[in-house]
Amino acid sequence: MRALSTNSRAILLTVLRGLLPALLLGVLAPLAVPAPAGAAVKVIDDGAEASLPARMDILTVRIDNRLDRVVLKITFRDLVEHQRSRTKVFIGTDPGSDAGFIAYSRHRPGDVPLTQLWLPTDQEFGGTPIACEGIRGRWRFDRDRVKIVVPQACLASTADRYRFKAVAGFYRNVGDWTAFRSVARG
């Protein structure tokens, strides 16, 4: 193998010095681009409470506060398809007040589940149904889970954080409720 002359070495080093920054920029620049904003996801871990009926015992609430919709997954100790059940999740859309909405879903044996958005009427999760195109709910008895999807357009809020609290039961029985959890929109 033949050695490079001094002149050839100088030319090669000049070329490499010019190319190296461009090569590094080409390789490293894509790594520096921030990833697209994802939804803010939080979980309320409520745990099992043996004193409650299993179909009313909330174990977890997974909150996925996306830019276009809020996805709520409420997991129970044991949902029973042949018994009535309902759950509500308060969505506080104004951090400076108690203003917000209630996502409501109910199951009755032999009937199609009902899912609505409510305007709260009191501090005990009472409310009046309001129009909300695109709200939907799904009861998965095989997973002991209720999924509620609420379009952000129905919530009409510009707040960057919401507060959430879930309740279940209350058909002449004791029910369960979670603590509040604040979740950023994302």
GROMACS .gro file of C-alpha atoms in nm:
model
  186
    1MET     CA    1   0.000   0.000   0.000
    2ARG     CA    2   0.137   0.334  -0.101
    3ALA     CA    3   0.165   0.621   0.154
    4LEU     CA    4  -0.009   0.951   0.084
    5SER     CA    5   0.206   1.245  -0.007
    6THR     CA    6   0.207   1.551   0.216
    7ASN     CA    7   0.005   1.741  -0.044
    8SER     CA    8  -0.253   1.458  -0.075
    9ARG     CA    9  -0.283   1.434   0.302
   10ALA     CA   10  -0.348   1.809   0.329
   11ILE     CA   11  -0.619   1.790   0.062
   12LEU     CA   12  -0.783   1.490   0.232
   13LEU     CA   13  -0.784   1.664   0.573
   14THR     CA   14  -0.937   1.978   0.420
   15VAL     CA   15  -1.213   1.773   0.256
   16LEU     CA   16  -1.282   1.580   0.577
   17ARG     CA   17  -1.294   1.900   0.782
   18GLY     CA   18  -1.556   2.037   0.546
   19LEU     CA   19  -1.759   1.715   0.537
   20LEU     CA   20  -1.743   1.620   0.904
   21PRO     CA   21  -1.976   1.896   1.033
   22ALA     CA   22  -2.226   1.821   0.755
   23LEU     CA   23  -2.212   1.447   0.829
   24LEU     CA   24  -2.258   1.502   1.202
   25LEU     CA   25  -2.541   1.744   1.140
   26GLY     CA   26  -2.710   1.492   0.911
   27VAL     CA   27  -2.679   1.214   1.166
   28LEU     CA   28  -2.746   1.407   1.489
   29ALA     CA   29  -3.006   1.661   1.373
   30PRO     CA   30  -3.293   1.410   1.354
   31LEU     CA   31  -3.217   1.307   1.710
   32ALA     CA   32  -3.250   1.665   1.831
   33VAL     CA   33  -3.601   1.716   1.689
   34PRO     CA   34  -3.852   1.693   1.972
   35ALA     CA   35  -4.101   1.411   1.953
   36PRO     CA   36  -4.459   1.511   1.881
   37ALA     CA   37  -4.658   1.595   2.190
   38GLY     CA   38  -4.837   1.292   2.325
   39ALA     CA   39  -5.139   1.276   2.542
   40ALA     CA   40  -5.098   1.332   2.911
   41VAL     CA   41  -5.180   1.000   3.078
   42LYS     CA   42  -5.228   0.949   3.451
   43VAL     CA   43  -5.376   0.672   3.661
   44ILE     CA   44  -5.579   0.703   3.978
   45ASP     CA   45  -5.502   0.390   4.180
   46ASP     CA   46  -5.793   0.340   4.417
   47GLY     CA   47  -5.728  -0.017   4.530
   48ALA     CA   48  -5.974  -0.286   4.635
   49GLU     CA   49  -6.218  -0.226   4.920
   50ALA     CA   50  -6.358  -0.552   5.056
   51SER     CA   51  -6.656  -0.379   5.218
   52LEU     CA   52  -6.798  -0.276   4.878
   53PRO     CA   53  -6.989  -0.486   4.627
   54ALA     CA   54  -6.726  -0.593   4.369
   55ARG     CA   55  -6.920  -0.437   4.078
   56MET     CA   56  -6.901  -0.097   4.250
   57ASP     CA   57  -6.539  -0.119   4.364
   58ILE     CA   58  -6.319   0.104   4.146
   59LEU     CA   59  -5.962  -0.026   4.127
   60THR     CA   60  -5.809   0.220   3.880
   61VAL     CA   61  -5.902   0.505   3.650
   62ARG     CA   62  -5.672   0.558   3.352
   63ILE     CA   63  -5.704   0.914   3.221
   64ASP     CA   64  -5.574   0.991   2.872
   65ASN     CA   65  -5.626   1.368   2.830
   66ARG     CA   66  -5.560   1.411   2.457
   67LEU     CA   67  -5.587   1.731   2.255
   68ASP     CA   68  -5.896   1.605   2.069
   69ARG     CA   69  -6.062   1.383   2.331
   70VAL     CA   70  -6.051   1.252   2.686
   71VAL     CA   71  -6.033   0.874   2.717
   72LEU     CA   72  -6.131   0.729   3.055
   73LYS     CA   73  -6.084   0.362   3.145
   74ILE     CA   74  -6.240   0.270   3.478
   75THR     CA   75  -6.145  -0.077   3.605
   76PHE     CA   76  -6.359  -0.249   3.869
   77ARG     CA   77  -6.293  -0.545   4.094
   78ASP     CA   78  -6.567  -0.748   3.922
   79LEU     CA   79  -6.826  -0.610   3.679
   80VAL     CA   80  -7.129  -0.836   3.655
   81GLU     CA   81  -7.324  -0.832   3.330
   82HIS     CA   82  -7.655  -0.943   3.482
   83GLN     CA   83  -7.663  -0.657   3.739
   84ARG     CA   84  -7.724  -0.286   3.698
   85SER     CA   85  -7.421  -0.062   3.727
   86ARG     CA   86  -7.323   0.295   3.659
   87THR     CA   87  -7.019   0.511   3.683
   88LYS     CA   88  -6.953   0.882   3.662
   89VAL     CA   89  -6.631   1.077   3.616
   90PHE     CA   90  -6.615   1.446   3.703
   91ILE     CA   91  -6.402   1.640   3.454
   92GLY     CA   92  -6.307   1.976   3.606
   93THR     CA   93  -6.229   2.205   3.313
   94ASP     CA   94  -6.158   2.526   3.505
   95PRO     CA   95  -5.868   2.499   3.751
   96GLY     CA   96  -5.985   2.812   3.936
   97SER     CA   97  -6.331   2.678   4.019
   98ASP     CA   98  -6.546   2.366   4.048
   99ALA     CA   99  -6.680   2.416   3.693
  100GLY     CA  100  -6.680   2.113   3.471
  101PHE     CA  101  -6.879   1.821   3.338
  102ILE     CA  102  -6.971   1.466   3.434
  103ALA     CA  103  -6.910   1.176   3.197
  104TYR     CA  104  -7.187   0.927   3.282
  105SER     CA  105  -7.228   0.567   3.169
  106ARG     CA  106  -7.486   0.312   3.279
  107HIS     CA  107  -7.546  -0.058   3.219
  108ARG     CA  108  -7.881  -0.232   3.259
  109PRO     CA  109  -7.913  -0.604   3.179
  110GLY     CA  110  -8.078  -0.662   2.841
  111ASP     CA  111  -8.044  -0.296   2.741
  112VAL     CA  112  -7.791  -0.099   2.539
  113PRO     CA  113  -7.549   0.093   2.767
  114LEU     CA  114  -7.622   0.464   2.796
  115THR     CA  115  -7.334   0.714   2.794
  116GLN     CA  116  -7.392   1.089   2.830
  117LEU     CA  117  -7.222   1.414   2.922
  118TRP     CA  118  -7.388   1.594   3.211
  119LEU     CA  119  -7.377   1.946   3.342
  120PRO     CA  120  -7.341   1.915   3.722
  121THR     CA  121  -7.636   2.034   3.930
  122ASP     CA  122  -7.492   1.970   4.277
  123GLN     CA  123  -7.184   1.858   4.467
  124GLU     CA  124  -7.300   1.495   4.481
  125PHE     CA  125  -7.250   1.409   4.113
  126GLY     CA  126  -7.604   1.492   4.012
  127GLY     CA  127  -7.647   1.641   3.668
  128THR     CA  128  -7.852   1.716   3.362
  129PRO     CA  129  -7.765   1.555   3.027
  130ILE     CA  130  -7.639   1.793   2.759
  131ALA     CA  131  -7.572   1.743   2.389
  132CYS     CA  132  -7.230   1.599   2.309
  133GLU     CA  133  -7.177   1.459   1.961
  134GLY     CA  134  -6.926   1.177   1.962
  135ILE     CA  135  -6.938   1.074   2.329
  136ARG     CA  136  -6.931   0.699   2.361
  137GLY     CA  137  -6.898   0.428   2.621
  138ARG     CA  138  -6.819   0.060   2.620
  139TRP     CA  139  -6.870  -0.193   2.899
  140ARG     CA  140  -6.618  -0.481   2.888
  141PHE     CA  141  -6.729  -0.741   3.141
  142ASP     CA  142  -6.445  -0.974   3.038
  143ARG     CA  143  -6.197  -0.703   3.150
  144ASP     CA  144  -6.404  -0.553   3.435
  145ARG     CA  145  -6.367  -0.218   3.262
  146VAL     CA  146  -6.577   0.072   3.136
  147LYS     CA  147  -6.432   0.297   2.868
  148ILE     CA  148  -6.575   0.645   2.813
  149VAL     CA  149  -6.456   0.875   2.533
  150VAL     CA  150  -6.547   1.245   2.551
  151PRO     CA  151  -6.457   1.479   2.261
  152GLN     CA  152  -6.273   1.792   2.377
  153ALA     CA  153  -6.516   1.996   2.163
  154CYS     CA  154  -6.794   1.906   2.411
  155LEU     CA  155  -6.587   2.035   2.704
  156ALA     CA  156  -6.529   2.378   2.545
  157SER     CA  157  -6.226   2.455   2.759
  158THR     CA  158  -5.890   2.615   2.690
  159ALA     CA  159  -5.743   2.505   3.023
  160ASP     CA  160  -5.415   2.317   2.998
  161ARG     CA  161  -5.502   2.096   3.299
  162TYR     CA  162  -5.821   1.922   3.406
  163ARG     CA  163  -5.920   1.760   3.737
  164PHE     CA  164  -6.079   1.415   3.745
  165LYS     CA  165  -6.267   1.213   4.006
  166ALA     CA  166  -6.466   0.892   3.953
  167VAL     CA  167  -6.762   0.747   4.140
  168ALA     CA  168  -6.957   0.423   4.098
  169GLY     CA  169  -7.270   0.260   4.232
  170PHE     CA  170  -7.525   0.445   4.442
  171TYR     CA  171  -7.828   0.235   4.339
  172ARG     CA  172  -7.963   0.232   4.696
  173ASN     CA  173  -7.624   0.095   4.793
  174VAL     CA  174  -7.296   0.231   4.910
  175GLY     CA  175  -7.060   0.310   4.626
  176ASP     CA  176  -6.699   0.396   4.564
  177TRP     CA  177  -6.519   0.716   4.475
  178THR     CA  178  -6.162   0.812   4.401
  179ALA     CA  179  -5.947   1.107   4.497
  180PHE     CA  180  -5.913   1.397   4.255
  181ARG     CA  181  -5.629   1.382   4.002
  182SER     CA  182  -5.503   1.672   3.794
  183VAL     CA  183  -5.393   1.583   3.439
  184ALA     CA  184  -5.237   1.811   3.178
  185ARG     CA  185  -5.381   1.821   2.829
  186GLY     CA  186  -5.148   1.688   2.571
   0.00000   0.00000   0.00000
